Short mmCIF file of N, CA and C in Angstrom, two decimals:
data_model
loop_
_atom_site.label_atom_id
_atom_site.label_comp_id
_atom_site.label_asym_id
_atom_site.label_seq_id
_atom_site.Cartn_x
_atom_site.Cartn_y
_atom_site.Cartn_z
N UNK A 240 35.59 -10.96 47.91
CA UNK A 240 37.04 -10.84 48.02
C UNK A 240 37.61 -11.49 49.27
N UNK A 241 36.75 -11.92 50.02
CA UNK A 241 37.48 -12.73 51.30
C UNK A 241 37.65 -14.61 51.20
N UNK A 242 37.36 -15.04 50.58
CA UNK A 242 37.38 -16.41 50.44
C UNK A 242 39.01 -16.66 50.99
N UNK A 243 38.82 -17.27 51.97
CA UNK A 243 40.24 -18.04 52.50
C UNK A 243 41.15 -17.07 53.44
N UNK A 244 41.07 -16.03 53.57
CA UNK A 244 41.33 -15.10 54.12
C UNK A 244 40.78 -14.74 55.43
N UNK A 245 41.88 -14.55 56.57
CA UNK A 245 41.49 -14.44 58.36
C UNK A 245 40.48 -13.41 58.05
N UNK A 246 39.72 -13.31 59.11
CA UNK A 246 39.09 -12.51 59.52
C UNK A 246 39.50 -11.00 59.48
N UNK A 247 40.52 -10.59 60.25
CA UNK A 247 41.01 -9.88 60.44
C UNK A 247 41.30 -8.91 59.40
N UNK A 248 42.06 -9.85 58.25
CA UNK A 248 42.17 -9.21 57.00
C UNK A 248 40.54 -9.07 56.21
N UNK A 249 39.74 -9.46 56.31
CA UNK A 249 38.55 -9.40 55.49
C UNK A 249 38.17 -8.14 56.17
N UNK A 250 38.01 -7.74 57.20
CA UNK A 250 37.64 -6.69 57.79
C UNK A 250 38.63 -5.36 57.53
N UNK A 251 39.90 -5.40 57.42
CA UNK A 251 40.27 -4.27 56.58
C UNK A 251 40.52 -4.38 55.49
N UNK A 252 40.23 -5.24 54.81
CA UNK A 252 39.79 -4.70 53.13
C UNK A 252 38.77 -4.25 52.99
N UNK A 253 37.38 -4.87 53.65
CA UNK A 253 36.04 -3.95 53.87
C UNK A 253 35.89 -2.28 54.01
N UNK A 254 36.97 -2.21 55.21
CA UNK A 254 37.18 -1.10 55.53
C UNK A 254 37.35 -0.10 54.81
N UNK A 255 38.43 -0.64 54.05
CA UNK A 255 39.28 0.04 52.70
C UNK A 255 38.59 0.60 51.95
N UNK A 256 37.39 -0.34 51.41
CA UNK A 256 36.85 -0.17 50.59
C UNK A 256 35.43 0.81 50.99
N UNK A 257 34.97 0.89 51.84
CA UNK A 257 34.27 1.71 52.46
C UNK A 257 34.50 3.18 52.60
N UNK A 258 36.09 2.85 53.03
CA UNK A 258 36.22 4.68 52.78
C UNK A 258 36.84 5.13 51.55
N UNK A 259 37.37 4.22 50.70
CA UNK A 259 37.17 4.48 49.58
C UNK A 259 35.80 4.77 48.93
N UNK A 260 34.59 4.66 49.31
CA UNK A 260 33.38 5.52 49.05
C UNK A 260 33.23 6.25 49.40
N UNK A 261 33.18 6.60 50.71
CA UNK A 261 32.92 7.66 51.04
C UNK A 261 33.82 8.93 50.88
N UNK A 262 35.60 9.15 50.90
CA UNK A 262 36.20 9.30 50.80
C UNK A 262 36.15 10.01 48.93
N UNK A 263 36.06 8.98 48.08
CA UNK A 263 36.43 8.90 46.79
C UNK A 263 35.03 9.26 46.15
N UNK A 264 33.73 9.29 47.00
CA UNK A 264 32.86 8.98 46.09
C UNK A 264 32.64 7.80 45.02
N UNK A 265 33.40 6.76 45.41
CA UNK A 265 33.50 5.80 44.09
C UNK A 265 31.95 4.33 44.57
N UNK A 266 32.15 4.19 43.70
CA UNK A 266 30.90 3.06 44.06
C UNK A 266 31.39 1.59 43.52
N UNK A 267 31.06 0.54 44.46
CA UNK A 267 31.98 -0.73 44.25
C UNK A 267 30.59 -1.43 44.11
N UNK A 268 30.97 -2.68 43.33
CA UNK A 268 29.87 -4.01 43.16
C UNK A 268 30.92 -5.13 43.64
N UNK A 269 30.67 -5.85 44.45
CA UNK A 269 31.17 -7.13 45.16
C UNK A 269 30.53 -8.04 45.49
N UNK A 270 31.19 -9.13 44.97
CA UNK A 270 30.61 -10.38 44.56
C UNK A 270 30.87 -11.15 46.05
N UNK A 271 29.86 -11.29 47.37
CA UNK A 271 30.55 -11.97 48.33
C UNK A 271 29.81 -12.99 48.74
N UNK A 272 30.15 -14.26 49.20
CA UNK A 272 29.83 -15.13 49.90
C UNK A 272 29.43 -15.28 51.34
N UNK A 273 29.98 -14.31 51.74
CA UNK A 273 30.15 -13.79 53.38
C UNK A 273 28.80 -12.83 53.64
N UNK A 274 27.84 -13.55 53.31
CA UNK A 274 26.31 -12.40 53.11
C UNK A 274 26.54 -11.18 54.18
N UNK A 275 26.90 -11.94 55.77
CA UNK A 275 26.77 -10.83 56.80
C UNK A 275 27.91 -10.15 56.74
N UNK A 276 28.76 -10.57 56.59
CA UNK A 276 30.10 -9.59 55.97
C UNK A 276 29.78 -8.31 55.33
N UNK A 277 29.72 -8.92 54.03
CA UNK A 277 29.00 -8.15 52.96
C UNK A 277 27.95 -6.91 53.43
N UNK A 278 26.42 -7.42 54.17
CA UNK A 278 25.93 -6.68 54.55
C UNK A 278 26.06 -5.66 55.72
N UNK A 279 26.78 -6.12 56.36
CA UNK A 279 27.74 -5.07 57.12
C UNK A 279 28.60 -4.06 56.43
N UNK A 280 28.47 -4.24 55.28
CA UNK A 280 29.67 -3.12 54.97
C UNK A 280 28.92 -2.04 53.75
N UNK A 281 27.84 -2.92 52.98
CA UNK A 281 26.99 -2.32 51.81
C UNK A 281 25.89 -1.34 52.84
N UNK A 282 25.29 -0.57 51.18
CA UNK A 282 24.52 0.59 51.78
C UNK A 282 23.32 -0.50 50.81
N UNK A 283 23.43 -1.43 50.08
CA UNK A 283 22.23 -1.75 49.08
C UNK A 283 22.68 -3.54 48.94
N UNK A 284 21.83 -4.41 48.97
CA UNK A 284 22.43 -5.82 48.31
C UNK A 284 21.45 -6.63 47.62
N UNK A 285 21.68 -7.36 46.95
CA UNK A 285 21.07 -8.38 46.11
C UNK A 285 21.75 -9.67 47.03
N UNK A 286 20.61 -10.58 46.79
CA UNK A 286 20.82 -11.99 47.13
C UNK A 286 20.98 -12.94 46.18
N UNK A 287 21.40 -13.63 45.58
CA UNK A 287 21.49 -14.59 44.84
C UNK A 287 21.52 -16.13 45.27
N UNK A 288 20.43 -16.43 44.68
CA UNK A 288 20.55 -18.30 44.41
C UNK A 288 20.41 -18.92 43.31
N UNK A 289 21.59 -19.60 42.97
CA UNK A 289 21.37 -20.39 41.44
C UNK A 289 21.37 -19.19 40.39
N UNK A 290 22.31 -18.43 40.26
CA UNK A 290 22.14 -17.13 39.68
C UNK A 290 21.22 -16.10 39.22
N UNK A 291 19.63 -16.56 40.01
CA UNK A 291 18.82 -15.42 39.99
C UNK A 291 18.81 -14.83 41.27
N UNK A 292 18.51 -13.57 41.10
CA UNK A 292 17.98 -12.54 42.31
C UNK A 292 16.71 -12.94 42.52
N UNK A 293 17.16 -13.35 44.03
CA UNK A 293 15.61 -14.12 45.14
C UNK A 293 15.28 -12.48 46.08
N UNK A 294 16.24 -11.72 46.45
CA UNK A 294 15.90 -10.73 47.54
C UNK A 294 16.85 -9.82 47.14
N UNK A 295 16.15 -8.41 47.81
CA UNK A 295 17.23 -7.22 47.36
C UNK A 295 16.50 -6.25 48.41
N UNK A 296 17.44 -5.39 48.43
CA UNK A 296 16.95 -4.60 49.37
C UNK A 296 18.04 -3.62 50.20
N UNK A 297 17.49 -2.48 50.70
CA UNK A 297 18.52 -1.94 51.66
C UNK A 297 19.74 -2.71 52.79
N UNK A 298 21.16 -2.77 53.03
CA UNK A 298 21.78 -3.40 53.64
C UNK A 298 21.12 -4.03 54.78
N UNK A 299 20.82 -2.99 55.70
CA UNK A 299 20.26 -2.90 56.84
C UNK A 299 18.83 -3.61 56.94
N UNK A 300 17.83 -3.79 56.24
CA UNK A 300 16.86 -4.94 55.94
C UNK A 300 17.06 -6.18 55.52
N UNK A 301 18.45 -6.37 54.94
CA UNK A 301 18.51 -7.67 54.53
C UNK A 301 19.04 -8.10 55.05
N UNK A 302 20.02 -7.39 56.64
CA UNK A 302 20.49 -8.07 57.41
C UNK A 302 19.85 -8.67 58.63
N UNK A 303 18.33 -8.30 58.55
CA UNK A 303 17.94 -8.10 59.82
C UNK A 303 16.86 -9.03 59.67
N UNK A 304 16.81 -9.64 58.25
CA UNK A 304 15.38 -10.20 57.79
C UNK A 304 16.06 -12.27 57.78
N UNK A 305 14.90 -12.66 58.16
CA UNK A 305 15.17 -13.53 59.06
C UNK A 305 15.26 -14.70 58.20
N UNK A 306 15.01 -14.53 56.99
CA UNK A 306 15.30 -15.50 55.77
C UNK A 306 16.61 -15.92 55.26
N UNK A 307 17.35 -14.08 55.39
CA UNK A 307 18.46 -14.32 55.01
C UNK A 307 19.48 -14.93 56.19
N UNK A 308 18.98 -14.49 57.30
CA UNK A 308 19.88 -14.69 58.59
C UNK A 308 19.75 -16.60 58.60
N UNK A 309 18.78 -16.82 58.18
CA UNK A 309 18.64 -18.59 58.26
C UNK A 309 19.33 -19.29 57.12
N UNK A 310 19.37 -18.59 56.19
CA UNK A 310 19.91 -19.18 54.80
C UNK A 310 21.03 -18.83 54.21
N UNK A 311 21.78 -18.29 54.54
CA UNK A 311 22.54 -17.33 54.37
C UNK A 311 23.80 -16.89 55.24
#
């Protein structure tokens, strides 16, 4: 949901949507480009290349794992 959009604003729609989970209990699937974005804000992510799933994993591992940090 951030394509073209400041920073600023990508970070409170994240937000939004965050405590709309926690808050709502609701559970979101988001399609993002912004991997570290993204993984900053997810509790779970899939990676995609060429529309298969290459990596998946807890937020917090896939942010920290050095494949994705290079490619990504």
């Amino acid at each position: 949901p951030s394509m073209g959009l400041a920073p600023q604003i990508v970070e409170e729609i994240f937000e939004i949507v965050r405590d709309l989970n926690t808050r709502e209990r609701v559970s979101f699937l988001l399609a993002e480009q912004n991997t570290m974005v993204a993984l900053r804000h997810a509790d779970y992510g899939y990676i995609l290349e060429n529309g298969r799933v290459v990596m998946d994993g807890d937020a917090e591992s896939l942010r920290t794992n050095e494949d994705v940090k290079e490619f990504y």
